[in-house]
Amino acid sequence: MQQSNKRIYLFEVDFFRIVFILGVLANHTTTLVTHKISTHSMPYEILMATHISLHFTRMGFMFVTGLVLFMNNYFKPMQILKFWKKRYLGVLIPYLSWTAILTGAENHSSLGDFLENWAHLSVYADNYYMYYILVTMQLYLIFPLIVWLLNVFCRIII
């Protein structure tokens, strides 16, 4: 099967990105609103049902990220270090910078306290809704292995 050099662009991916972004915004909004409502009320139960039903956006974003990653890289020869350098420079620096900015907006008793909090948030991404970026970096880490395994699997089957 010969591949053309022309890149494939799926316009449907843009539509799904919009749907997922709106879903994430709605999910985060319902999180903030539920904290202001009595937990033993009908509005709270309705809002929580809406909130929980919007969790599909996490998996949707990850699927779209993987799909686009495969579409852009599967048929190219994999140069692992070049792949990681491109991906991590584009994601890691903004991630660490924004984590530092958001951490700096909090009150800290000392520089050591700030650095400790920043390091924790950078590693665990358990605040500011930035865990998706950390998960994406984990996908980047194992992506060359996934491509290699898929190639081995396809050779066995075909």
Tab-separated table of C-alpha atoms in Angstrom:
chain	number	residue	atom	x	y	z
A	1	MET	CA	0.000	0.000	0.000
A	2	GLN	CA	1.600	3.223	-1.122
A	3	GLN	CA	1.029	6.351	0.909
A	4	SER	CA	0.858	9.753	-0.722
A	5	ASN	CA	2.839	12.624	0.752
A	6	LYS	CA	-0.311	14.720	1.073
A	7	ARG	CA	-1.406	15.077	4.691
A	8	ILE	CA	-4.880	13.926	5.526
A	9	TYR	CA	-6.999	16.494	7.371
A	10	LEU	CA	-10.124	15.347	9.142
A	11	PHE	CA	-12.466	18.305	9.526
A	12	GLU	CA	-14.588	16.152	11.801
A	13	VAL	CA	-11.818	16.346	14.413
A	14	ASP	CA	-12.350	20.124	14.635
A	15	PHE	CA	-16.056	19.573	15.265
A	16	PHE	CA	-15.327	17.091	18.043
A	17	ARG	CA	-12.751	19.426	19.579
A	18	ILE	CA	-15.433	22.120	19.808
A	19	VAL	CA	-17.880	19.657	21.375
A	20	PHE	CA	-15.266	18.500	23.886
A	21	ILE	CA	-14.191	22.055	24.758
A	22	LEU	CA	-17.796	23.088	25.393
A	23	GLY	CA	-18.293	19.926	27.455
A	24	VAL	CA	-15.192	20.645	29.560
A	25	LEU	CA	-16.298	24.237	30.145
A	26	ALA	CA	-19.766	23.049	31.169
A	27	ASN	CA	-18.235	20.409	33.447
A	28	HIS	CA	-15.989	22.922	35.200
A	29	THR	CA	-18.855	25.387	35.514
A	30	THR	CA	-21.113	22.800	37.118
A	31	THR	CA	-18.298	21.948	39.540
A	32	LEU	CA	-18.198	25.558	40.724
A	33	VAL	CA	-21.981	25.884	40.922
A	34	THR	CA	-22.536	22.643	42.854
A	35	HIS	CA	-20.436	24.023	45.709
A	36	LYS	CA	-22.969	26.846	46.130
A	37	ILE	CA	-26.104	24.665	46.215
A	38	SER	CA	-27.503	22.668	49.100
A	39	THR	CA	-26.468	19.025	48.685
A	40	HIS	CA	-29.918	17.733	49.631
A	41	SER	CA	-31.888	19.558	46.949
A	42	MET	CA	-33.353	18.659	43.576
A	43	PRO	CA	-31.306	21.335	41.701
A	44	TYR	CA	-28.145	19.816	43.177
A	45	GLU	CA	-29.116	16.310	42.007
A	46	ILE	CA	-29.944	17.542	38.502
A	47	LEU	CA	-26.703	19.509	38.291
A	48	MET	CA	-24.673	16.540	39.503
A	49	ALA	CA	-26.289	14.282	36.901
A	50	THR	CA	-25.336	16.821	34.228
A	51	HIS	CA	-21.853	17.154	35.669
A	52	ILE	CA	-21.225	13.402	35.678
A	53	SER	CA	-22.600	12.954	32.165
A	54	LEU	CA	-20.022	15.450	30.860
A	55	HIS	CA	-17.033	13.329	31.904
A	56	PHE	CA	-16.950	11.764	28.419
A	57	THR	CA	-14.956	14.805	27.323
A	58	ARG	CA	-11.802	13.476	29.016
A	59	MET	CA	-11.765	10.311	26.968
A	60	GLY	CA	-12.852	12.223	23.873
A	61	PHE	CA	-9.907	14.597	24.080
A	62	MET	CA	-7.512	11.709	24.633
A	63	PHE	CA	-8.975	9.830	21.653
A	64	VAL	CA	-8.646	12.885	19.392
A	65	THR	CA	-5.084	13.485	20.610
A	66	GLY	CA	-4.147	9.872	19.862
A	67	LEU	CA	-5.927	9.911	16.502
A	68	VAL	CA	-4.155	13.050	15.308
A	69	LEU	CA	-0.831	11.800	16.685
A	70	PHE	CA	-1.184	8.524	14.757
A	71	MET	CA	-2.372	10.225	11.577
A	72	ASN	CA	0.631	12.562	11.591
A	73	ASN	CA	3.311	10.056	12.631
A	74	TYR	CA	2.401	6.450	11.881
A	75	PHE	CA	3.672	6.288	8.301
A	76	LYS	CA	6.802	8.331	8.986
A	77	PRO	CA	10.028	6.719	10.146
A	78	MET	CA	10.073	7.147	13.930
A	79	GLN	CA	13.026	9.118	15.267
A	80	ILE	CA	12.265	8.821	18.962
A	81	LEU	CA	14.501	11.572	20.332
A	82	LYS	CA	13.387	14.031	17.640
A	83	PHE	CA	9.730	13.112	18.288
A	84	TRP	CA	10.096	13.601	22.061
A	85	LYS	CA	12.038	16.850	21.670
A	86	LYS	CA	9.369	18.346	19.402
A	87	ARG	CA	6.497	17.238	21.623
A	88	TYR	CA	7.984	18.062	25.005
A	89	LEU	CA	9.343	21.480	24.039
A	90	GLY	CA	5.879	22.366	22.759
A	91	VAL	CA	4.059	21.139	25.868
A	92	LEU	CA	6.391	20.872	28.849
A	93	ILE	CA	7.668	24.463	28.881
A	94	PRO	CA	4.171	26.053	28.749
A	95	TYR	CA	2.902	23.497	31.298
A	96	LEU	CA	5.665	24.247	33.803
A	97	SER	CA	5.335	28.001	33.183
A	98	TRP	CA	1.570	28.082	33.734
A	99	THR	CA	1.902	25.864	36.786
A	100	ALA	CA	4.446	28.343	38.183
A	101	ILE	CA	2.183	31.324	37.412
A	102	LEU	CA	-0.861	29.689	38.984
A	103	THR	CA	1.173	28.524	41.982
A	104	GLY	CA	2.608	32.036	42.356
A	105	ALA	CA	-0.920	33.459	42.586
A	106	GLU	CA	-1.327	31.648	45.918
A	107	ASN	CA	0.078	32.843	49.230
A	108	HIS	CA	3.397	31.235	50.188
A	109	SER	CA	5.385	31.766	53.346
A	110	SER	CA	8.739	31.391	51.596
A	111	LEU	CA	10.443	30.651	48.293
A	112	GLY	CA	10.978	27.089	49.510
A	113	ASP	CA	7.239	26.728	50.145
A	114	PHE	CA	6.496	28.032	46.632
A	115	LEU	CA	9.041	25.677	45.016
A	116	GLU	CA	7.742	22.689	46.963
A	117	ASN	CA	4.143	23.446	45.961
A	118	TRP	CA	5.151	24.112	42.333
A	119	ALA	CA	7.113	20.847	42.129
A	120	HIS	CA	4.185	18.896	43.597
A	121	LEU	CA	1.672	20.440	41.181
A	122	SER	CA	4.035	19.955	38.224
A	123	VAL	CA	4.434	16.238	38.950
A	124	TYR	CA	0.884	15.368	40.034
A	125	ALA	CA	-1.211	18.005	38.203
A	126	ASP	CA	-3.818	17.721	40.939
A	127	ASN	CA	-4.960	21.325	40.773
A	128	TYR	CA	-5.967	23.887	38.128
A	129	TYR	CA	-7.475	21.233	35.820
A	130	MET	CA	-4.133	20.705	34.051
A	131	TYR	CA	-3.918	16.940	34.538
A	132	TYR	CA	-4.833	16.401	30.876
A	133	ILE	CA	-1.520	17.915	29.800
A	134	LEU	CA	0.349	15.541	32.098
A	135	VAL	CA	-1.586	12.580	30.670
A	136	THR	CA	-0.794	13.804	27.144
A	137	MET	CA	2.919	13.892	28.018
A	138	GLN	CA	2.621	10.309	29.255
A	139	LEU	CA	1.083	9.378	25.890
A	140	TYR	CA	4.009	11.074	24.125
A	141	LEU	CA	6.408	9.030	26.243
A	142	ILE	CA	4.933	5.653	25.252
A	143	PHE	CA	3.800	6.586	21.734
A	144	PRO	CA	6.942	5.243	19.974
A	145	LEU	CA	6.433	1.912	21.769
A	146	ILE	CA	2.770	1.814	20.723
A	147	VAL	CA	3.711	2.475	17.080
A	148	TRP	CA	6.385	-0.242	17.200
A	149	LEU	CA	3.965	-2.750	18.765
A	150	LEU	CA	1.293	-1.910	16.194
A	151	ASN	CA	3.802	-2.449	13.363
A	152	VAL	CA	4.876	-5.805	14.844
A	153	PHE	CA	1.245	-6.844	15.329
A	154	CYS	CA	0.310	-5.852	11.762
A	155	ARG	CA	3.254	-7.824	10.327
A	156	ILE	CA	2.139	-10.913	12.222
A	157	ILE	CA	-1.450	-10.641	11.036
A	158	ILE	CA	-0.707	-9.722	7.427
